[in-house]
Coordinates of C-alpha atoms in Angstrom, one line a residue:
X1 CA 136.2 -154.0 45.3
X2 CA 135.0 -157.5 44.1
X3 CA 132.0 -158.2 41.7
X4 CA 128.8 -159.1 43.3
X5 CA 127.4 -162.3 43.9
X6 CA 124.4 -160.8 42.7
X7 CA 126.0 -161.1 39.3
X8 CA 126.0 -164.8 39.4
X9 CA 122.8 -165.3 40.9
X10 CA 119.8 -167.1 40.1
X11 CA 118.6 -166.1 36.7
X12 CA 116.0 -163.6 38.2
X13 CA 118.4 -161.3 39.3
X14 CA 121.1 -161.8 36.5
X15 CA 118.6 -160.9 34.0
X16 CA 118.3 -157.2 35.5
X17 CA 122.1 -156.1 34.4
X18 CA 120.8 -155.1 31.3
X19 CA 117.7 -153.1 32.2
X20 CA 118.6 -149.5 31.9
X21 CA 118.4 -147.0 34.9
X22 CA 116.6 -144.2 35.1
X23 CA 116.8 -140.9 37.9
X24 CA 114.3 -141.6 40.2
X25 CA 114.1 -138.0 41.1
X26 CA 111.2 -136.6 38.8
X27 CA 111.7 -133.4 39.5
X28 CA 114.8 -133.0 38.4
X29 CA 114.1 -133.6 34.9
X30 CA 111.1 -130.8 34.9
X31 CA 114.2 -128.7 36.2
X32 CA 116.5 -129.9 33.2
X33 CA 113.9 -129.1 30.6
X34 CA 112.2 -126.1 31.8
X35 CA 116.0 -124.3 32.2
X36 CA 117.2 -125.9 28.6
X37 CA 114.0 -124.6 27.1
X38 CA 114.6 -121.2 28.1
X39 CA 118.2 -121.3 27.2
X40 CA 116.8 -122.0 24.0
X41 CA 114.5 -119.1 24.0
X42 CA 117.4 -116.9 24.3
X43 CA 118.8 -118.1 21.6
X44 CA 115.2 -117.6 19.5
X45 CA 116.4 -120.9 17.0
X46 CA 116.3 -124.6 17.2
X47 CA 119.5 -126.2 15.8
X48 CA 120.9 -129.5 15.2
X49 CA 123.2 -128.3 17.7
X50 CA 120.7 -127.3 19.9
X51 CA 118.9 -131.1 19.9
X52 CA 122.5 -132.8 20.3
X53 CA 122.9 -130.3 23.5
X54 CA 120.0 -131.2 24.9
X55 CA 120.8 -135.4 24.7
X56 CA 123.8 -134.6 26.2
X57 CA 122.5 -133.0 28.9
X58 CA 119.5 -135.7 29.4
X59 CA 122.5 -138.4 29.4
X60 CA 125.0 -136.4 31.4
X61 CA 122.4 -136.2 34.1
X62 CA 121.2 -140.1 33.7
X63 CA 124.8 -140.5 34.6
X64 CA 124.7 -139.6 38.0
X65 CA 122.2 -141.8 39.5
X66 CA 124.1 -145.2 38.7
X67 CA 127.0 -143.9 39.5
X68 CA 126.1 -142.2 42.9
X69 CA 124.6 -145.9 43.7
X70 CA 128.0 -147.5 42.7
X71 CA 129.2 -145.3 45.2
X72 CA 127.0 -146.2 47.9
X73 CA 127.3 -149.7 47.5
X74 CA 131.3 -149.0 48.8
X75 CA 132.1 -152.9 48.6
X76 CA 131.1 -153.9 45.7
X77 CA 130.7 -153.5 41.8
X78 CA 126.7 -153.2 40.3
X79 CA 127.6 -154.4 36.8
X80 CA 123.9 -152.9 35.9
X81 CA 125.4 -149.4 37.7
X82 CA 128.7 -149.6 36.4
X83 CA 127.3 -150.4 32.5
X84 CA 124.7 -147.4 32.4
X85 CA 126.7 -144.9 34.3
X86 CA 129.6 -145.8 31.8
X87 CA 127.0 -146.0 28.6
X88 CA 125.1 -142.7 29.6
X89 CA 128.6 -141.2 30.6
X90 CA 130.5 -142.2 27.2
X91 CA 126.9 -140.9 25.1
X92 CA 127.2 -137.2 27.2
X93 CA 130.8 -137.0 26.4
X94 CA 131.0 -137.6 22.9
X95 CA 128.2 -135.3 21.9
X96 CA 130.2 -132.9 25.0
X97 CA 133.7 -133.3 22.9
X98 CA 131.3 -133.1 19.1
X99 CA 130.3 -129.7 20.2
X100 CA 133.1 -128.5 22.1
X101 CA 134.8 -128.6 18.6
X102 CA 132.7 -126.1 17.4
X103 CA 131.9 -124.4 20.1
X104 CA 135.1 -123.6 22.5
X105 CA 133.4 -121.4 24.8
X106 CA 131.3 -124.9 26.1
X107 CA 134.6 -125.5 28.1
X108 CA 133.3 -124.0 31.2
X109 CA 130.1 -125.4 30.9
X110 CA 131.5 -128.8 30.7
X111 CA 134.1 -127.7 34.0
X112 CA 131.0 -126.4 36.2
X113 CA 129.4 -129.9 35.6
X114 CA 132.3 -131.9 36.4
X115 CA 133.1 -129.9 39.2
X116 CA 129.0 -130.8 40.3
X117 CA 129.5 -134.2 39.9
X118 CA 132.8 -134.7 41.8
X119 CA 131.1 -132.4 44.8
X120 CA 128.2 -134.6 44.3
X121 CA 130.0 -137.8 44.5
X122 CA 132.1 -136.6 47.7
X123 CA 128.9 -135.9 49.2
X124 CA 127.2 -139.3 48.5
X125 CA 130.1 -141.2 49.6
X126 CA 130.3 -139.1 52.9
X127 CA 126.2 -139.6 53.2
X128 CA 125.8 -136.1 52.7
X129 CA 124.3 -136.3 49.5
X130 CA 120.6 -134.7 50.8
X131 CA 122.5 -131.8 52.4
X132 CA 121.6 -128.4 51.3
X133 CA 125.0 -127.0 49.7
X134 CA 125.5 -130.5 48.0
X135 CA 121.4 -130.0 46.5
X136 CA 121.8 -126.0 45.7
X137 CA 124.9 -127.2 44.0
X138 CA 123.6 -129.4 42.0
X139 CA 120.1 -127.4 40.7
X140 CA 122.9 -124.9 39.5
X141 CA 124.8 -127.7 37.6
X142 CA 121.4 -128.9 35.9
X143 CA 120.2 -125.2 35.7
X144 CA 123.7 -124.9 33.3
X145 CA 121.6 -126.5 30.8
X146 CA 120.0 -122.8 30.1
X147 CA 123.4 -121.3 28.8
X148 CA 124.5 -125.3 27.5
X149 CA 121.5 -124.4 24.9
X150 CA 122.4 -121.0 24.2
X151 CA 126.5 -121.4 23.6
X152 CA 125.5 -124.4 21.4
X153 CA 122.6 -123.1 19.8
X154 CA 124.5 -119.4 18.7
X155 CA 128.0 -119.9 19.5
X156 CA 128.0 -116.9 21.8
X157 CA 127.1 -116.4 26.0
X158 CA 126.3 -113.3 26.7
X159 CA 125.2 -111.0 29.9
X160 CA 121.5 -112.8 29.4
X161 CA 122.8 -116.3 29.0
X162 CA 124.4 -115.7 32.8
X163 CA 120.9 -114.0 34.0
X164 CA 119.4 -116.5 32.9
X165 CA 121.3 -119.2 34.8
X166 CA 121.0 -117.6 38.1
X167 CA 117.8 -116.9 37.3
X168 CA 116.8 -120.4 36.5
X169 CA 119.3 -121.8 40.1
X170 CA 117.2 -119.4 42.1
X171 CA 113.9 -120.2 40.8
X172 CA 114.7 -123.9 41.5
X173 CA 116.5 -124.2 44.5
X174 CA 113.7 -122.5 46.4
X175 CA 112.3 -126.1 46.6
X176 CA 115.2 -127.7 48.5
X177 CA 114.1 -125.6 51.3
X178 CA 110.3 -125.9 50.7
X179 CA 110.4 -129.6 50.8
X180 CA 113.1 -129.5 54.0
X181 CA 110.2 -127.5 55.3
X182 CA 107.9 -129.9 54.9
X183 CA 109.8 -133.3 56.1
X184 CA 111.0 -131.6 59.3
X185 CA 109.8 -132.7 62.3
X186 CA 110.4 -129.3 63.8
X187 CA 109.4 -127.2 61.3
X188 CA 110.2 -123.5 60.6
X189 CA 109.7 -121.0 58.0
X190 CA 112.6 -118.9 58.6
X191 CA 115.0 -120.8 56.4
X192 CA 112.7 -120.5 53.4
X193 CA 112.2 -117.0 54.4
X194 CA 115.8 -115.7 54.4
X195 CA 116.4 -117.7 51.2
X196 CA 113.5 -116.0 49.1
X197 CA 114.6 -112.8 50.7
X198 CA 118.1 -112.8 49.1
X199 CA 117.2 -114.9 45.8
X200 CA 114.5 -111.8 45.3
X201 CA 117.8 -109.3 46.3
X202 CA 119.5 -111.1 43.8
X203 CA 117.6 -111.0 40.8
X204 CA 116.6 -107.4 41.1
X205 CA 120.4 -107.1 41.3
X206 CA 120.5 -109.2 37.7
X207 CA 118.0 -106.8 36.9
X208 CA 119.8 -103.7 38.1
X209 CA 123.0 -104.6 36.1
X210 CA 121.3 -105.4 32.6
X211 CA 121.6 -109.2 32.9
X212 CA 118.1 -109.6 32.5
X213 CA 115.1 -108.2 30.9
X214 CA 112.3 -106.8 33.5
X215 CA 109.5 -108.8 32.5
X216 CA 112.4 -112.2 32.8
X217 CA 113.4 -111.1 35.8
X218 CA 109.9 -110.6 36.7
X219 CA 109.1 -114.6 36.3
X220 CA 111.0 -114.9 39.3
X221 CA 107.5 -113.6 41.3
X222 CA 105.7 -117.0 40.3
X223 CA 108.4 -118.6 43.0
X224 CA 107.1 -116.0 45.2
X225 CA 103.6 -117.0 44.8
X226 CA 104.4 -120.3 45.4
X227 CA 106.0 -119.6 48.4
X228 CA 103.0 -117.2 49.5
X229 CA 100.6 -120.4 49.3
X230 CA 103.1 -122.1 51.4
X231 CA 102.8 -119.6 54.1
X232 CA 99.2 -119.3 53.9
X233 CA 98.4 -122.9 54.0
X234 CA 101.4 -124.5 56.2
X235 CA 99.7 -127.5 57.7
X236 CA 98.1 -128.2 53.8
X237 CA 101.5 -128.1 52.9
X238 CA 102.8 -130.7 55.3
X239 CA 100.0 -133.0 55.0
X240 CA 99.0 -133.1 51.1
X241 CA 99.6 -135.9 49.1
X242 CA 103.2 -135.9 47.3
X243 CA 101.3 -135.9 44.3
X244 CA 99.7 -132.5 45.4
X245 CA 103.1 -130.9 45.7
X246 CA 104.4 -132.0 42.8
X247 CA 101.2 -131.0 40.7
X248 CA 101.6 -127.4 42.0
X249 CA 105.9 -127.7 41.7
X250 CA 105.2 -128.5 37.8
X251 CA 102.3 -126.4 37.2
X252 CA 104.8 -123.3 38.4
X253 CA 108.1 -124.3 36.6
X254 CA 105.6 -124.3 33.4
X255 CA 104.3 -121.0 34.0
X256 CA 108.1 -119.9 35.1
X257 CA 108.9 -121.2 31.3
X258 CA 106.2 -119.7 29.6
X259 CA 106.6 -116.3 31.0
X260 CA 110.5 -116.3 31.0
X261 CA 110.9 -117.7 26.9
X262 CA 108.2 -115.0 26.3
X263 CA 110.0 -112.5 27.3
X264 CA 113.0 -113.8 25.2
X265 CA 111.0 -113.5 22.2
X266 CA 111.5 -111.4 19.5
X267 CA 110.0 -108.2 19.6
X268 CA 107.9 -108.8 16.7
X269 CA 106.8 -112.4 18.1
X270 CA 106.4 -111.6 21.9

């Protein structure tokens, strides 16, 4: 690879190398939060440990997006890309390695995301990066940030802190095949179908084994819901406004978060 010319160009465009870059995909980071927060329910405390967790995890995801457009630029270096994906990188592993210390069990945590990103990066370098194993992948690398808050915040992962991961990847990954739905030209409900069909098995299975709590497992209906609107009103849902879908995506990942840490909460809080 060779730098650029862009580096060396008129000052306009040199001036940008230093401008910080940011995920444009919004909803990711309502993902990132809502699953950290209820990691952090589980763990019913707030730590310094915890806050450290959770600016790793912001940075370790910032990560990706300059370094997934490094990747697709192939023939040349970004210095802009190539200075924030190495600054947000070196930020997410030095808290990562700070905490491992402590914390041992974080080891897989840290694996399943490196194992994310590497898939991830395979997948944007072979233009698959939209593809839905490569997407449902990586809502359950960001959905990690439930049990990331739980391991740092008590030290310990149990049963719940697995449920709740699953729980979270289900929950989430529902949208990658609502918002397929939407953008097809050809569209069909039976994708979405099958997949609610088996998340649903799923859960009642985490539910079945102890992994989760009824009423937590029982958040996993406001998906359901969601997806019940989407089959009642199927030519709304291709036509609304983006900001319509993302109004109604946020306003049921909040009320996904606020039923799930609920249930989490002590008996003599909840």
């Amino acid at each position: 690879m060779s730098l650029s010319s862009n580096l060396t160009s008129p000052r306009s465009s040199s001036q940008q190398w230093y401008r910080p870059t940011f995920s444009p995909e919004h909803g990711v980071y309502v993902v990132l939060f809502v699953s950290f927060l209820t990691g952090a329910a589980a763990a019913q405390a707030w730590t310094n440990e915890t806050t450290l967790a959770l600016v790793c995890a912001f940075c370790g995801f910032q990560a990706e997006h300059p370094w997934a457009m490094q990747i697709k630029q192939r023939k040349s270096l970004k210095l802009r890309f190539c200075l924030w994906g190495s600054i947000y990188t070196i930020a997410a592993m030095t808290i990562a390695v700070l905490l491992l210390l402590n914390y041992s069990m974080l080891l897989w945590i840290y694996l399943g995301a490196i194992a994310a990103f590497f898939i991830d990066a395979i997948s944007v370098w072979q233009r698959e990066q939209k593809s839905i194993f490569n997407e449902v992948i990586t809502f359950a690398a960001v959905c990690l940030s439930a049990p990331f808050a739980l391991i740092a915040t008590t030290g310990t992962l149990s049963m719940t802190g697995i449920g709740l991961w699953l729980l979270n990847t289900l929950f989430f990954a529902g949208t990658i095949f609502t918002v397929k739905f939407r953008k097809s030209k050809t569209p069909t409900i039976v994708p979405s179908s099958l997949y609610y069909a088996i998340a649903t098995g799923i859960v009642l299975g985490l539910w079945g084994l102890g992994w989760l709590a009824p009423l937590t497992a029982a958040a996993f209906v406001i998906a359901l819901c969601k997806f019940a609107i989407l089959l009642a009103q199927q030519d709304w849902y291709r036509t609304a406004r983006i900001q319509s879908i993302a109004t109604l995506e946020t306003i049921t990942s909040l009320l996904f978060l606020l039923m799930t840490s609920l249930s989490l909460l002590p008996a003599h809080l909840g």
